[in-house]
PDB file of C-alpha atoms in Angstrom:
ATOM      1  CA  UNK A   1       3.131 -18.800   9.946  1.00  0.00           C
ATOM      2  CA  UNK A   2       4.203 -17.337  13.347  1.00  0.00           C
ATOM      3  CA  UNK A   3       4.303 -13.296  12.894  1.00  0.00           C
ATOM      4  CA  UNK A   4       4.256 -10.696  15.849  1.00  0.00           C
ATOM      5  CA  UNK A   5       0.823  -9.605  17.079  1.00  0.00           C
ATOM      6  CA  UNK A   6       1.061  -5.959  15.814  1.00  0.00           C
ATOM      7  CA  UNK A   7       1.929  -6.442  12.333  1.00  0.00           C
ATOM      8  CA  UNK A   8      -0.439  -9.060  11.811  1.00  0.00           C
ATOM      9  CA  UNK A   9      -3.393  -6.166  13.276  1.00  0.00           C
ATOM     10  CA  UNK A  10      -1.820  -3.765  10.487  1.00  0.00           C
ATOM     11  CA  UNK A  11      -2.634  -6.325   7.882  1.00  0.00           C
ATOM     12  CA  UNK A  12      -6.149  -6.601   9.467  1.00  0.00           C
ATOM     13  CA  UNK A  13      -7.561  -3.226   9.334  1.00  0.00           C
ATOM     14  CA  UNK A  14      -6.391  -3.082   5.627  1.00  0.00           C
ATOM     15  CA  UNK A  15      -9.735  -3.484   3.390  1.00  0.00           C
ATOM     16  CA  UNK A  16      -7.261  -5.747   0.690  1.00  0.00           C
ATOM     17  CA  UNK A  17      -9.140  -6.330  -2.555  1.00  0.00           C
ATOM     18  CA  UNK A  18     -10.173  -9.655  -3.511  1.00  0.00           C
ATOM     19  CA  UNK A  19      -8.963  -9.419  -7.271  1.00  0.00           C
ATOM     20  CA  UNK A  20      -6.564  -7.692  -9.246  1.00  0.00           C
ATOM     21  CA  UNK A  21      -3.023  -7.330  -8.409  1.00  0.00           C
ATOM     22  CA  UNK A  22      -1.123  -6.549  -4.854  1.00  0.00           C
ATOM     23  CA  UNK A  23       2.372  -5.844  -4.793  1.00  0.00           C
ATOM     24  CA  UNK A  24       4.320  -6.398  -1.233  1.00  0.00           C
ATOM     25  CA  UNK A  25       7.348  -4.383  -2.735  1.00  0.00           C
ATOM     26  CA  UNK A  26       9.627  -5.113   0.376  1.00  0.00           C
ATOM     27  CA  UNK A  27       8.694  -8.430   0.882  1.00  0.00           C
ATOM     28  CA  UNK A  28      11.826 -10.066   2.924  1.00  0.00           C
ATOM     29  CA  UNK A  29      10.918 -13.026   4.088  1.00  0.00           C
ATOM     30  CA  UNK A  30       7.083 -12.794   3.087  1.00  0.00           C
ATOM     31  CA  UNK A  31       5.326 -12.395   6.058  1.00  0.00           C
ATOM     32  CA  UNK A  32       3.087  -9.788   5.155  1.00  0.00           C
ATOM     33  CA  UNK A  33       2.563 -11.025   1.759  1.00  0.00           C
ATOM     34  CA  UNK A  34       1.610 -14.626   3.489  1.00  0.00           C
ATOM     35  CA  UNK A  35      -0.653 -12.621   5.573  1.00  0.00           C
ATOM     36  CA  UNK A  36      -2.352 -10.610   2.822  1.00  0.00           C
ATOM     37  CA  UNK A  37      -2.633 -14.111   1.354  1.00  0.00           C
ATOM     38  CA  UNK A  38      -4.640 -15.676   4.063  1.00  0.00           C
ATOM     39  CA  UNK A  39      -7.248 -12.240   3.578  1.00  0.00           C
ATOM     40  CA  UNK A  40      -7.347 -11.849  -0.598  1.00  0.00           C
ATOM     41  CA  UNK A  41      -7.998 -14.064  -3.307  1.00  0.00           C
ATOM     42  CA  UNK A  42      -5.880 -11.267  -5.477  1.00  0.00           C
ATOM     43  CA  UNK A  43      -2.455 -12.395  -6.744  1.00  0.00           C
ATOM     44  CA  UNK A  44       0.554 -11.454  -4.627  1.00  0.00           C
ATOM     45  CA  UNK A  45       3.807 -10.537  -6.107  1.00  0.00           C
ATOM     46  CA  UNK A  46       6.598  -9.546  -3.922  1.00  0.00           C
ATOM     47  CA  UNK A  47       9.713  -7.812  -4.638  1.00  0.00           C
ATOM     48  CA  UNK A  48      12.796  -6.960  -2.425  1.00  0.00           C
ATOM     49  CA  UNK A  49      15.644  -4.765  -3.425  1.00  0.00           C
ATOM     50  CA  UNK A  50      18.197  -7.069  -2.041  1.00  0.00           C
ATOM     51  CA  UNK A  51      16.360 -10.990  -3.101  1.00  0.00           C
ATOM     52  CA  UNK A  52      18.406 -12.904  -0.681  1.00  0.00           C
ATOM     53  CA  UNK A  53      16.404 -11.573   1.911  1.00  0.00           C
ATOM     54  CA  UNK A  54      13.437 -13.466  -0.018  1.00  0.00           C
ATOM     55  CA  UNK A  55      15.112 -16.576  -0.062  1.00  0.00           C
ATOM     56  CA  UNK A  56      13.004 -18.072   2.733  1.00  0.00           C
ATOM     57  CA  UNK A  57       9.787 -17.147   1.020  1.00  0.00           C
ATOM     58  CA  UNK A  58       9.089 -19.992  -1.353  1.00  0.00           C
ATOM     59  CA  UNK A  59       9.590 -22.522   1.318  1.00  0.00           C
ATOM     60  CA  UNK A  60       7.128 -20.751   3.336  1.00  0.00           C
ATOM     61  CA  UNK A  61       5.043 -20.268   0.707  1.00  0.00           C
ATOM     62  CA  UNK A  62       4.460 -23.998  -0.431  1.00  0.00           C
ATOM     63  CA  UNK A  63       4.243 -24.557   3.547  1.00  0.00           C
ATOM     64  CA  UNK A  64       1.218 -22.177   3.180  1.00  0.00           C
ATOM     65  CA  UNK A  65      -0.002 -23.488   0.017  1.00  0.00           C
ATOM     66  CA  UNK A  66       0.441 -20.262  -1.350  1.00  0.00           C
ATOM     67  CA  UNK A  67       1.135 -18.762  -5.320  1.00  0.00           C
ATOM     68  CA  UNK A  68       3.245 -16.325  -4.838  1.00  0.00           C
ATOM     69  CA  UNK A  69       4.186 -14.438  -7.968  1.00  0.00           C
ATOM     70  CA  UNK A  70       7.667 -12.359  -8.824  1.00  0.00           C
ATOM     71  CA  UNK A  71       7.463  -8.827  -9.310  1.00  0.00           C
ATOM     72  CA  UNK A  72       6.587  -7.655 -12.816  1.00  0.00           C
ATOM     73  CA  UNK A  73       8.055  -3.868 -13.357  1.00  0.00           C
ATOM     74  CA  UNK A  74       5.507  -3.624 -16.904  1.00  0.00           C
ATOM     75  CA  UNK A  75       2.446  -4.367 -14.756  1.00  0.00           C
ATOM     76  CA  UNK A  76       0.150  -2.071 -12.618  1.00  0.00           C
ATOM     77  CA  UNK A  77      -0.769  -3.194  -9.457  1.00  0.00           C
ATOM     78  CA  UNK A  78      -3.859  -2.626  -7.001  1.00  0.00           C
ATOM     79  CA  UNK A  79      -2.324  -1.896  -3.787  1.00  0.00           C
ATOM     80  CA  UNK A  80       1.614  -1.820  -3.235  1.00  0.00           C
ATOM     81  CA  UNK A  81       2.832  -2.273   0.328  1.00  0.00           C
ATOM     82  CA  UNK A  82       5.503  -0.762   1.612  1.00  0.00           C
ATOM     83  CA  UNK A  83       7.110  -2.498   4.432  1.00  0.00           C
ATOM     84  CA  UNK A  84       9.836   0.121   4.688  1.00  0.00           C
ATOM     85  CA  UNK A  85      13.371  -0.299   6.488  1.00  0.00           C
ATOM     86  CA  UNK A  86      13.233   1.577   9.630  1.00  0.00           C
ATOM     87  CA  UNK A  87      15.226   1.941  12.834  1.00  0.00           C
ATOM     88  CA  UNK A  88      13.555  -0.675  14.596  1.00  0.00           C
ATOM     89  CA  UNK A  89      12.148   1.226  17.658  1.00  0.00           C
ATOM     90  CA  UNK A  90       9.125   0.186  17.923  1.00  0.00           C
ATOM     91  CA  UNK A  91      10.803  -3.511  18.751  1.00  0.00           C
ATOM     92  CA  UNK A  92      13.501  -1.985  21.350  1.00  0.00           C
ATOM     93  CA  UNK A  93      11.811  -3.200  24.380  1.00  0.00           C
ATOM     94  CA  UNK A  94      12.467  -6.715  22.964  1.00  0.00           C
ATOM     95  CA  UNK A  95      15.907  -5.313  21.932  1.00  0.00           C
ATOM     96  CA  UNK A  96      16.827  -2.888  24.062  1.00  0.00           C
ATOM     97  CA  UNK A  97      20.751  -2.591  22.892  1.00  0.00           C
ATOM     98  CA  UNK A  98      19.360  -1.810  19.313  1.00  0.00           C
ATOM     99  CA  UNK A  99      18.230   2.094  20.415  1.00  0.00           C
ATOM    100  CA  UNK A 100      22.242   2.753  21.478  1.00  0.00           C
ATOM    101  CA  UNK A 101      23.112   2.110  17.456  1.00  0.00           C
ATOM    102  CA  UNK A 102      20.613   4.383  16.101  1.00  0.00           C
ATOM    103  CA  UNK A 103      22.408   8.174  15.554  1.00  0.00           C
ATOM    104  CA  UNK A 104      20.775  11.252  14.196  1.00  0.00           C
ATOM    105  CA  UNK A 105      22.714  10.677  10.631  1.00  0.00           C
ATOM    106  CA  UNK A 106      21.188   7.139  10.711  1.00  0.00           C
ATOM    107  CA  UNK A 107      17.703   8.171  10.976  1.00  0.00           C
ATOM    108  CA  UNK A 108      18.093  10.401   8.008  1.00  0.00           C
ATOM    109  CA  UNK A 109      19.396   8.193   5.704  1.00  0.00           C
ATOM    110  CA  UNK A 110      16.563   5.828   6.735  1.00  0.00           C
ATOM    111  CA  UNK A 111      13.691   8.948   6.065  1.00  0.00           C
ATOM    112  CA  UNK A 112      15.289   9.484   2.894  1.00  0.00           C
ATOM    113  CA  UNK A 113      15.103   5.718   1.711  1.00  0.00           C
ATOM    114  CA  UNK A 114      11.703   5.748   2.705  1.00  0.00           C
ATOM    115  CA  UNK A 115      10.364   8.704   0.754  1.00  0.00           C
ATOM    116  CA  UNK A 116      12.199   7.317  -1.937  1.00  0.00           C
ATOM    117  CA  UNK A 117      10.471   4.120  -1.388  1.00  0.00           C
ATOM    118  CA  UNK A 118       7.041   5.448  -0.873  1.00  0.00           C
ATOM    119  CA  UNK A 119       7.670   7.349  -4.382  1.00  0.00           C
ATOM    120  CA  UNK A 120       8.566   4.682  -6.474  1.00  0.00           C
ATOM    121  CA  UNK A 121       5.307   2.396  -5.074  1.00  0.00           C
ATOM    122  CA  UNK A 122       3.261   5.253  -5.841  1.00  0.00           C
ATOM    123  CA  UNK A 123       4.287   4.839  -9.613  1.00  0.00           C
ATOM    124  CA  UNK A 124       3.556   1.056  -9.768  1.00  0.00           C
ATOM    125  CA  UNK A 125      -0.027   1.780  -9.181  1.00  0.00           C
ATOM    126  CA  UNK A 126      -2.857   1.627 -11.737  1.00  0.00           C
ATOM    127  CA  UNK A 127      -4.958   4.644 -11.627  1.00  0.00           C
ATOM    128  CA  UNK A 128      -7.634   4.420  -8.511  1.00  0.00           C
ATOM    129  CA  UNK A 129      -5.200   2.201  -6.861  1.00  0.00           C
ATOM    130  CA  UNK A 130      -3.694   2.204  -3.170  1.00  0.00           C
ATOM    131  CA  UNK A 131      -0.702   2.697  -1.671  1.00  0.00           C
ATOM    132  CA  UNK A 132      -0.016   0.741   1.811  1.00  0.00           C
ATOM    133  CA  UNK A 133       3.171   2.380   4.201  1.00  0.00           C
ATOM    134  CA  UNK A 134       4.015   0.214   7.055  1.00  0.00           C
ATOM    135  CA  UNK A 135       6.849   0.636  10.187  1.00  0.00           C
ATOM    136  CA  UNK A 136       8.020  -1.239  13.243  1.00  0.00           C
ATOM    137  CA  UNK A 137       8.626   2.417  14.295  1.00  0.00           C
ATOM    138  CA  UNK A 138       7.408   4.732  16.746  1.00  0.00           C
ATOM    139  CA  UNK A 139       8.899   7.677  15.944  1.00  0.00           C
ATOM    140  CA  UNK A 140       6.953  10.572  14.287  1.00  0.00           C
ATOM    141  CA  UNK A 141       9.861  11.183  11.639  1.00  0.00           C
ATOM    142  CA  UNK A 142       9.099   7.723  10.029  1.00  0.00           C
ATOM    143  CA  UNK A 143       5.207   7.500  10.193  1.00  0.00           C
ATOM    144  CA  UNK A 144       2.999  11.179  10.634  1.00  0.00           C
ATOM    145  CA  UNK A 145       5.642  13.122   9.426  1.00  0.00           C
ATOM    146  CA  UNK A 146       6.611  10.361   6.084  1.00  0.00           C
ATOM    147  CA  UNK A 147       3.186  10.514   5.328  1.00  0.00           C
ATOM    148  CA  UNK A 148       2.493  14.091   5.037  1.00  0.00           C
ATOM    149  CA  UNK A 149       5.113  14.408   2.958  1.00  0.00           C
ATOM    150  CA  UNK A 150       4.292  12.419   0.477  1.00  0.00           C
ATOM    151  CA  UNK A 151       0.780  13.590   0.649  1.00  0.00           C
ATOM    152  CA  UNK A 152       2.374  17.405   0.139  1.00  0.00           C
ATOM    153  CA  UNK A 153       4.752  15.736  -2.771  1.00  0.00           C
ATOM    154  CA  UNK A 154       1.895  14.124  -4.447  1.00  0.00           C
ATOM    155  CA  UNK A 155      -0.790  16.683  -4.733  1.00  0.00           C
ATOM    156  CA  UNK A 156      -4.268  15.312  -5.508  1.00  0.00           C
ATOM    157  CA  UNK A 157      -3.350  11.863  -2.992  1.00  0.00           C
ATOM    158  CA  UNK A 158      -5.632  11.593   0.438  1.00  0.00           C
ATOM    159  CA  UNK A 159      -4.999   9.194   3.414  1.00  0.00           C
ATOM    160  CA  UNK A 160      -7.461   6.850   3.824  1.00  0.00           C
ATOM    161  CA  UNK A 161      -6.211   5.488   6.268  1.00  0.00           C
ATOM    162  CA  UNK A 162      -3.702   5.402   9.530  1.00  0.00           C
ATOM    163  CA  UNK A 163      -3.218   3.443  12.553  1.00  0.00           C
ATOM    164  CA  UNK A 164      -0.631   3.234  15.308  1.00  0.00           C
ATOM    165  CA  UNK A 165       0.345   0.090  17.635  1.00  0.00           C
ATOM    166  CA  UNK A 166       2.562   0.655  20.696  1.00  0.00           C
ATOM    167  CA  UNK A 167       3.398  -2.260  23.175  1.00  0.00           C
ATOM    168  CA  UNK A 168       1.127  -1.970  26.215  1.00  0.00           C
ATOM    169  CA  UNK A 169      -2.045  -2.797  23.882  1.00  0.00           C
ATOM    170  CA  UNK A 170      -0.049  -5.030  21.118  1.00  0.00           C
ATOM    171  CA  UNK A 171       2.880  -6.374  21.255  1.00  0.00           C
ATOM    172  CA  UNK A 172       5.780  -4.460  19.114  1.00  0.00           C
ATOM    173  CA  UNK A 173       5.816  -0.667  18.193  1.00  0.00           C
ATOM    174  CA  UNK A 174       4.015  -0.641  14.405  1.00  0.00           C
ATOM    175  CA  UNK A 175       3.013   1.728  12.371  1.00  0.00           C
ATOM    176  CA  UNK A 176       0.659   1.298   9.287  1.00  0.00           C
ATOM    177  CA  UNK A 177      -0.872   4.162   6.812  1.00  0.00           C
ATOM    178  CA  UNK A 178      -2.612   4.090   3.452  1.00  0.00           C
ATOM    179  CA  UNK A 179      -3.032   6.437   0.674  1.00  0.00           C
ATOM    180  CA  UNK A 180      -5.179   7.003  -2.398  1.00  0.00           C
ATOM    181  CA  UNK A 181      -5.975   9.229  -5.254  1.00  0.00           C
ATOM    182  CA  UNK A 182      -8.448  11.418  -5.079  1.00  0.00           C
ATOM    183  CA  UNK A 183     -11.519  11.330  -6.990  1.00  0.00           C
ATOM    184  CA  UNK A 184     -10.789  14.935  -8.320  1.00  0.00           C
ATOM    185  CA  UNK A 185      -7.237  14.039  -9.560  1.00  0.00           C
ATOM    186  CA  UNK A 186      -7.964  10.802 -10.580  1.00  0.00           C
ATOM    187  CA  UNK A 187     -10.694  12.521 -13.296  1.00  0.00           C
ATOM    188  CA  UNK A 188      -7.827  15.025 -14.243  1.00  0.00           C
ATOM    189  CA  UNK A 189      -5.194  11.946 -14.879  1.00  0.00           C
ATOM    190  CA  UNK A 190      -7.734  10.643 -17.117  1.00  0.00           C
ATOM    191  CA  UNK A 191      -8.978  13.376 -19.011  1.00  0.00           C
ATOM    192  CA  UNK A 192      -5.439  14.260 -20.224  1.00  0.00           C
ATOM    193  CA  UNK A 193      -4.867  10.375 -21.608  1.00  0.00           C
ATOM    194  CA  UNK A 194      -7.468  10.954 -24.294  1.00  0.00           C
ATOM    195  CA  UNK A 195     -10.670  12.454 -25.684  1.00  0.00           C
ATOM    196  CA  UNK A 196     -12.435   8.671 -24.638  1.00  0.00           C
ATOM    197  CA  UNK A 197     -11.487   9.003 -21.061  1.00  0.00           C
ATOM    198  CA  UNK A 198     -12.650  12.311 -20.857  1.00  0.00           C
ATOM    199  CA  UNK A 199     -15.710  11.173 -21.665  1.00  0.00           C
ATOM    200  CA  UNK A 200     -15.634   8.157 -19.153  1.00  0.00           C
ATOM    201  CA  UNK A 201     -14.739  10.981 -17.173  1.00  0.00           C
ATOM    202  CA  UNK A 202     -18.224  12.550 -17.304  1.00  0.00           C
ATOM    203  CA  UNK A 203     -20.242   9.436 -16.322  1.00  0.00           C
ATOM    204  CA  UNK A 204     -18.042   8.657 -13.531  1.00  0.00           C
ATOM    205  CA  UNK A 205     -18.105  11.727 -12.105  1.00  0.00           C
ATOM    206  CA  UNK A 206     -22.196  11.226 -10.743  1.00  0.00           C
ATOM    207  CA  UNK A 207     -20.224   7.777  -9.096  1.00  0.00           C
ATOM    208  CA  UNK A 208     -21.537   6.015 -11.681  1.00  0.00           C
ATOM    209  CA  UNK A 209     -19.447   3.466 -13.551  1.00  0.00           C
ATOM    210  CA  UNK A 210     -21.568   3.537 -16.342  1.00  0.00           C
ATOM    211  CA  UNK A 211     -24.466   5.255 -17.429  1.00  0.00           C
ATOM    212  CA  UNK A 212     -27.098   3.000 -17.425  1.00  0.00           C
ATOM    213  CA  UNK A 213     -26.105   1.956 -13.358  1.00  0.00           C
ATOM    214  CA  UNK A 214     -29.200   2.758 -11.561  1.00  0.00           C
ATOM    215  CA  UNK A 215     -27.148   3.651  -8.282  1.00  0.00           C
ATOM    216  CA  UNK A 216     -24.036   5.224  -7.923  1.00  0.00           C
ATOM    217  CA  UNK A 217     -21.354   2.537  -7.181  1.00  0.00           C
ATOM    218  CA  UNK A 218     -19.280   4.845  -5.230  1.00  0.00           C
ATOM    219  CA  UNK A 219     -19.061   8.502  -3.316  1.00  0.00           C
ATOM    220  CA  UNK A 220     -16.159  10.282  -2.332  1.00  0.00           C
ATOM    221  CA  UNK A 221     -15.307  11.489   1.718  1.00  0.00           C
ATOM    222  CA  UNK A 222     -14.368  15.052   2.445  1.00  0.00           C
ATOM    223  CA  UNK A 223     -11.166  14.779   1.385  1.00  0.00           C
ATOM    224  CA  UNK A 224     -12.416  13.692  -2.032  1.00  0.00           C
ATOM    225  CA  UNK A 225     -11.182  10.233  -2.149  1.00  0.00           C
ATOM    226  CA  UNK A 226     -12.899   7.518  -3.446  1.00  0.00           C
ATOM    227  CA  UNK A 227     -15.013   5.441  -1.306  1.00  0.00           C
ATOM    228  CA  UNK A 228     -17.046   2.201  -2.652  1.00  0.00           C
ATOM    229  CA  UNK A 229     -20.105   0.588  -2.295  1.00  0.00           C
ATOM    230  CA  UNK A 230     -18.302  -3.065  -2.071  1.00  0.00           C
ATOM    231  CA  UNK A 231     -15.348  -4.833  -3.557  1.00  0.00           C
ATOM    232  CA  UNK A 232     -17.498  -5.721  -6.487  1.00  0.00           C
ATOM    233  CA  UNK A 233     -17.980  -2.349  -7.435  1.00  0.00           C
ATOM    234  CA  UNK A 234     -14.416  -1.563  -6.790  1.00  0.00           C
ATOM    235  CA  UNK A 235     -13.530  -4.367  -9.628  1.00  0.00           C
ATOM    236  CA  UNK A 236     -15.684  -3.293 -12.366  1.00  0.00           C
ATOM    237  CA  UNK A 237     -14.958   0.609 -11.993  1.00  0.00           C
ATOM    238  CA  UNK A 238     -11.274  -0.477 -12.218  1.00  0.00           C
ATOM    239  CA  UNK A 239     -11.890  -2.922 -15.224  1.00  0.00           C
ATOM    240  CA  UNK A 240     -13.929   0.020 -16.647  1.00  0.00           C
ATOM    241  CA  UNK A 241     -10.967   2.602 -15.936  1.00  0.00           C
ATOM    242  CA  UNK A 242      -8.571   0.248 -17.982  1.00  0.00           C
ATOM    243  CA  UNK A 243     -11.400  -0.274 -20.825  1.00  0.00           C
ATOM    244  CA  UNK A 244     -10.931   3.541 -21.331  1.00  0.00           C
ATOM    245  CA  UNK A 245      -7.215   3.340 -21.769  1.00  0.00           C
ATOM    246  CA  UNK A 246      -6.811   0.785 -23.461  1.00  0.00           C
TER     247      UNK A 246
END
């Protein structure tokens, strides 16, 4: 599938997980989730808020020989992206005339949609999961600024990562940031489900997924979030997590 350079390095400095569920929740035409494809052996599901902008994705996806799967709003996902609508700057010096229909009002509706966006993925994830915000902007107002709010909305949430594109070293203006749970508020979330996650509270806490692990599987950075040993460990403290609320 052709695909503009920058967007295609967003989707490469994501570390996608190789199982479990990933959610491209604006999906459009599917390029990212075709891209996330080509990197994870996870199942995709996509979702758009308008789906005849995902009317070219099946073709594309049996050209890729790629399962794509349809959104599933009782399910818990791994990582949701968040390909968010956005004024389009970063792409201006391939469309220059697009920069004279973007007003002040405009760009406020857009920040709002995107919060409100960014809010609802956050929901759709299972606990330990990740959140993935992406742009084809360049302006502070839709990337920094979008994701310190939510971080100041959602209290307990650290960025893991964030990365900026701008044309003279890619191609297109992009934008791409992702968030997680904290370690810390992750424990808290489970300790108030019930008295048996509070106690698979206590053996995770040394990093340990269980407590006969002779190493811990993960640690945690300085801003508390979770950092693994591998994907493998990743899986099983996740399986674990849903053992204990189940």
């Amino acid at each position: 599938e052709v695909q503009d350079l920058s967007p295609q390095r967003a989707v490469a400095i994501i570390d996608w997980p190789q199982s479990g569920r990933i959610l491209d929740y604006c999906a459009g035409g599917g390029g990212k989730a075709l891209a996330i494809a080509a990197r994870s052996d996870a199942a995709i599901h996509v979702h758009d808020v308008n789906p005849a902008r995902m009317r070219d994705i099946a073709p594309r996806a049996e050209r890729a020989k790629v399962t794509l799967h349809p959104f599933d709003n009782t399910l818990k996902y791994d990582v949701v992206l968040t390909d968010v609508p956005c004024s389009g700057s970063g792409t201006w010096r391939r469309d220059p005339e697009a920069k004279w229909h973007l007003a002040p009002e405009r760009l406020d509706d857009l920040t709002q949609i995107q919060a409100q966006i960014m809010d609802e993925a956050a929901a759709l994830l299972r606990p330990g999961g990740r959140l993935v915000y992406m742009t084809c902007s360049l302006l502070c107002e839709e990337n920094e600024d979008q994701v310190a709010a939510f971080l100041a909305r959602h209290r307990g949430w650290s960025r893991t990562t964030m990365a900026r594109f701008a044309p003279p070293e890619a191609s297109d203006g992009f934008f791409v940031a992702a968030a997680s749970i904290t370690l810390t508020a992750l424990l808290l979330f489970l300790s108030k489900r019930r008295a048996r996650a509070r106690d698979h509270a206590l053996l995770v806490t040394a990093g340990k997924v269980a407590a006969d692990d002779p190493v811990p599987v993960f640690c945690t950075d300085a801003a508390g979030a979770i950092i693994f040993q591998n994907r493998a460990a990743e899986d099983r403290f996740k399986d674990r997590l849903d053992q204990s609320m189940s």
